[in-house]
Short mmCIF file of N, CA and C in Angstrom, two decimals:
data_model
loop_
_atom_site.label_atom_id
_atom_site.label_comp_id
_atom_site.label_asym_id
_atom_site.label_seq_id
_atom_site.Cartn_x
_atom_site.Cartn_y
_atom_site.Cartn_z
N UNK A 646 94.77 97.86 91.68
CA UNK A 646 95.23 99.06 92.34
C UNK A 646 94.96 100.29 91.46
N UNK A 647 95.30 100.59 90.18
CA UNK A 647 95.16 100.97 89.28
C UNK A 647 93.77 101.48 88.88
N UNK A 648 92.45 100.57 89.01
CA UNK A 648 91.50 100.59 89.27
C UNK A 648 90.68 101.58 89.95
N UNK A 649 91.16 101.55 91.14
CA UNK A 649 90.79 102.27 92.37
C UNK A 649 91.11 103.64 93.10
N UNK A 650 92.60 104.03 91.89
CA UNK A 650 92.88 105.26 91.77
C UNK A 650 92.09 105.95 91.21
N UNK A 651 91.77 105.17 89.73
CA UNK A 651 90.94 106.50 89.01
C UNK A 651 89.31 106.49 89.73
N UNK A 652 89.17 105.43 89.91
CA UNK A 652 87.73 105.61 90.76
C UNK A 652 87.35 106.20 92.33
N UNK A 653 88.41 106.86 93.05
CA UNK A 653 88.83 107.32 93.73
C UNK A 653 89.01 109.35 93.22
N UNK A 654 89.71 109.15 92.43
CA UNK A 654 89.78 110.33 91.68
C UNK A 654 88.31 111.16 90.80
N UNK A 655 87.44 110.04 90.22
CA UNK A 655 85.98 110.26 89.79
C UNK A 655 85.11 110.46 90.92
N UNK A 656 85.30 110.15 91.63
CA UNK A 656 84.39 109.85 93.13
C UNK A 656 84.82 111.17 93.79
N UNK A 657 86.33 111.71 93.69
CA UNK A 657 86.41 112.96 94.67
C UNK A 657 85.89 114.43 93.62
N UNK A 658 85.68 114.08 92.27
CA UNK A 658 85.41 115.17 91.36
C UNK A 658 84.14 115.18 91.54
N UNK A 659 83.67 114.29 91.56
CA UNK A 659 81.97 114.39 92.01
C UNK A 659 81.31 114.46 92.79
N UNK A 660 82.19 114.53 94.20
CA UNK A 660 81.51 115.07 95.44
C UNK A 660 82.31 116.97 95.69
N UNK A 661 83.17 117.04 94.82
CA UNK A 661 83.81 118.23 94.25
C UNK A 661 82.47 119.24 93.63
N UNK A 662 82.05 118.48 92.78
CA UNK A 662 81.12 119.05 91.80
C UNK A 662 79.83 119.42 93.07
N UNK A 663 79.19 118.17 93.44
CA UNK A 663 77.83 118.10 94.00
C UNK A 663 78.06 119.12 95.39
N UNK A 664 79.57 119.54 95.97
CA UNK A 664 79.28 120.35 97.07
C UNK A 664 79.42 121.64 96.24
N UNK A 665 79.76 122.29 95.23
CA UNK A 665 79.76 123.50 94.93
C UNK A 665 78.63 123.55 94.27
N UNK A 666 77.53 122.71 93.73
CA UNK A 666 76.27 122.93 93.20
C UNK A 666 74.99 123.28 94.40
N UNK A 667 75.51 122.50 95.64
CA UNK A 667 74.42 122.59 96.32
C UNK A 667 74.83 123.73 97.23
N UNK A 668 75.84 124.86 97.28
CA UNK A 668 76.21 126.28 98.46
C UNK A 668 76.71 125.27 99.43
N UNK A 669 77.74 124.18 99.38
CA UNK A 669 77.82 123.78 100.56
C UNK A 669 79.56 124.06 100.59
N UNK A 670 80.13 124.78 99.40
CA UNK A 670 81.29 126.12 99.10
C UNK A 670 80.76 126.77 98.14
N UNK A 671 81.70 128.20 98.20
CA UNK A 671 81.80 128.80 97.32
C UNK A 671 83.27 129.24 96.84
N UNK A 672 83.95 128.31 96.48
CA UNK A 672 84.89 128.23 96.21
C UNK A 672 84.80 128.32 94.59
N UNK A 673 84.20 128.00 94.05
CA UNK A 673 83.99 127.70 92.68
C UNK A 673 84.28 126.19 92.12
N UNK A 674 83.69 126.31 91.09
CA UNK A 674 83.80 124.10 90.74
C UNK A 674 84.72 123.77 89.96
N UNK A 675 85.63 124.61 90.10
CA UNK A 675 87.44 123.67 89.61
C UNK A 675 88.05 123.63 90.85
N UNK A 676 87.97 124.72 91.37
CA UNK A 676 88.69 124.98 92.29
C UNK A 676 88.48 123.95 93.65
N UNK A 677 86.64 123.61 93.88
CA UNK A 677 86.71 122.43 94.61
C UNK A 677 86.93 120.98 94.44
N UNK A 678 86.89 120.99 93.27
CA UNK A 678 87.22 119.64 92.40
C UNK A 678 88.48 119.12 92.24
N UNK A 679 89.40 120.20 92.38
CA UNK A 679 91.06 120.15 92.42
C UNK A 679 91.56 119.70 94.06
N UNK A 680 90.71 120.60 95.19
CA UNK A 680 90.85 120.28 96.56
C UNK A 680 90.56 119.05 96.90
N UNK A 681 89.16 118.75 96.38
CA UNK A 681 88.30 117.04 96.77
C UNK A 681 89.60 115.96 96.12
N UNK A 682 90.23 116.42 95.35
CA UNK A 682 91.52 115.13 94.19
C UNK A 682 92.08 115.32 95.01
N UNK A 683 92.91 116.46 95.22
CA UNK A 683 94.11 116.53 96.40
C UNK A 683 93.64 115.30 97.85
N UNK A 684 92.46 115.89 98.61
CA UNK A 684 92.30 115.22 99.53
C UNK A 684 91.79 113.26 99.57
N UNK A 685 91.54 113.18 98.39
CA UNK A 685 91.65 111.68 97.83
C UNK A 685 92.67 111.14 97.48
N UNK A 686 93.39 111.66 96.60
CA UNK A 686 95.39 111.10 96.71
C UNK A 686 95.59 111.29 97.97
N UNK A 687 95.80 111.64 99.25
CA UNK A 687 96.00 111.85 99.94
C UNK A 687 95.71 110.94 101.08
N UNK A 688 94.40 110.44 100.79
CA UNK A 688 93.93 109.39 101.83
C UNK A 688 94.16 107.83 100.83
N UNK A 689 94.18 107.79 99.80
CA UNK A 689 94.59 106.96 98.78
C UNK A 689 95.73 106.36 98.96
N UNK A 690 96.85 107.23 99.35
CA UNK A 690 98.26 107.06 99.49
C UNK A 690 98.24 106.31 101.15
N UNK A 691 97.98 107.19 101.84
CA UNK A 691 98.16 106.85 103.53
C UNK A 691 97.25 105.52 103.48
N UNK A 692 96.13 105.02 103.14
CA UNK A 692 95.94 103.64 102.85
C UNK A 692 96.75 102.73 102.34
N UNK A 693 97.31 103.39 101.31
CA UNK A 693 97.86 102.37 100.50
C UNK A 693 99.15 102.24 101.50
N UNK A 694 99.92 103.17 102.22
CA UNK A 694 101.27 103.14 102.65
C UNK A 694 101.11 102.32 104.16
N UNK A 695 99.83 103.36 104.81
CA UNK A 695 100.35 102.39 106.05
C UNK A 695 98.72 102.01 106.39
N UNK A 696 98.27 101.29 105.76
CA UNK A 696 96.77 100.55 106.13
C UNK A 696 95.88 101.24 107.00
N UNK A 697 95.82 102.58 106.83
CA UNK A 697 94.71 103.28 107.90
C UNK A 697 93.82 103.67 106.72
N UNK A 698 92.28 103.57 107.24
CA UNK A 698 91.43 104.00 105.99
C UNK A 698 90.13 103.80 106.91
N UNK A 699 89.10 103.74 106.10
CA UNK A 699 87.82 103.42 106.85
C UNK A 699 87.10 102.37 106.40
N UNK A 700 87.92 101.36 105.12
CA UNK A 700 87.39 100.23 104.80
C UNK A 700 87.49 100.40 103.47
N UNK A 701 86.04 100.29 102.79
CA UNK A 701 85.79 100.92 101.12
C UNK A 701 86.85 102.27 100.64
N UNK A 702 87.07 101.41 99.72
CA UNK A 702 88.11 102.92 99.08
C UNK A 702 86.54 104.12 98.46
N UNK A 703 85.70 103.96 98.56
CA UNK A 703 84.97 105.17 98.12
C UNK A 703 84.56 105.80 99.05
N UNK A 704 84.07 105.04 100.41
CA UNK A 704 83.80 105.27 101.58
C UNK A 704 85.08 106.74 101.99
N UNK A 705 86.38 105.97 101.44
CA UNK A 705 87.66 106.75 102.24
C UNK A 705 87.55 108.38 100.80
N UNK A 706 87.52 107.74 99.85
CA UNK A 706 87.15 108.96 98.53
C UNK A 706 86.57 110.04 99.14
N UNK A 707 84.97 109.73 99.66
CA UNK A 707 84.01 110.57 100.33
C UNK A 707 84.73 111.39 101.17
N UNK A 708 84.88 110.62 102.26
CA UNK A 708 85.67 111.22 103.50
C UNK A 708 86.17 112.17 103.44
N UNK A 709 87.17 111.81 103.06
CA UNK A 709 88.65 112.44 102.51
C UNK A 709 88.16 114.23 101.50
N UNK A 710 87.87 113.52 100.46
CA UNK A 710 86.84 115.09 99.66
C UNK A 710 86.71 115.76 100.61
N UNK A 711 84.89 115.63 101.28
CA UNK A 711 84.65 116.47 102.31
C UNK A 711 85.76 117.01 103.34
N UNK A 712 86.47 116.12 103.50
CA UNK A 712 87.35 116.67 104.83
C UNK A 712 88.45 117.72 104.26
N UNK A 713 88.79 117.77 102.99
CA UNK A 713 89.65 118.49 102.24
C UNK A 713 88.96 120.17 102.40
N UNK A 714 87.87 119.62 101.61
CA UNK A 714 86.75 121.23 101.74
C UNK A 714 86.62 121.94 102.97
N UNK A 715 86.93 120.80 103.96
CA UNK A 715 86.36 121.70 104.98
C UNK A 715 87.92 122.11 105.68
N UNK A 716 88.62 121.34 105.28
CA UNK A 716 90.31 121.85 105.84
C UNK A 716 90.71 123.30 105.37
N UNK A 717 90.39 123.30 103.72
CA UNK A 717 90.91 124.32 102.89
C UNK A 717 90.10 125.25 102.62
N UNK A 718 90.01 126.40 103.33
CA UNK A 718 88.63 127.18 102.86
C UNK A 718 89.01 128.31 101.83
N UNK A 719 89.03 127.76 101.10
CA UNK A 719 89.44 129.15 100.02
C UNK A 719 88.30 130.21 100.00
N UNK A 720 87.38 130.33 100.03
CA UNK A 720 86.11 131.53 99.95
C UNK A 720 86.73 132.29 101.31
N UNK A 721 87.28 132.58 102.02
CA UNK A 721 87.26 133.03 103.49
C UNK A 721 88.45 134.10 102.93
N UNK A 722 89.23 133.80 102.04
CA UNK A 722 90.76 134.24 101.54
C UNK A 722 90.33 135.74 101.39
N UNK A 723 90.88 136.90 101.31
CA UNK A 723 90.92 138.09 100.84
C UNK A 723 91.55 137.97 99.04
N UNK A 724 90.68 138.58 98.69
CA UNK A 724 90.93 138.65 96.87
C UNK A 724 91.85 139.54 96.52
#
């Protein structure tokens, strides 16, 4: 279990990283890297609590990241 957190957590920093390298935010690369973790604990937990997921915990990592980014749009915010 233990396992699959932190590789879950590496997996959402690095699709964190690879969407703010390629303009796919401009949020900046802590800032999406912190959202992609959030949205991986998040699907991490609701797997773990009540068995909904999409199979592979990296599969759900992916997911989850992207779906975070695209939930939370911080670039849109007024500064």
């Amino acid at each position: 279990m233990f396992p699959v957190l932190i590789g879950t957590v590496v997996i959402a920093g690095i699709v964190g990283y690879v969407c703010e390298k390629t303009g796919f935010t401009r949020n900046g690369y802590l800032p999406s890297i912190i959202i992609c973790v959030g949205g991986a604990f998040l699907a991490y937990f609701i797997k773990l609590m009540f068995g909904i997921g999409l199979g592979s915990p990296g599969l759900n990592a992916i997911v989850s990241s992207l779906g975070a980014l695209i939930v939370v749009p911080t670039h849109w915010r007024r500064r």
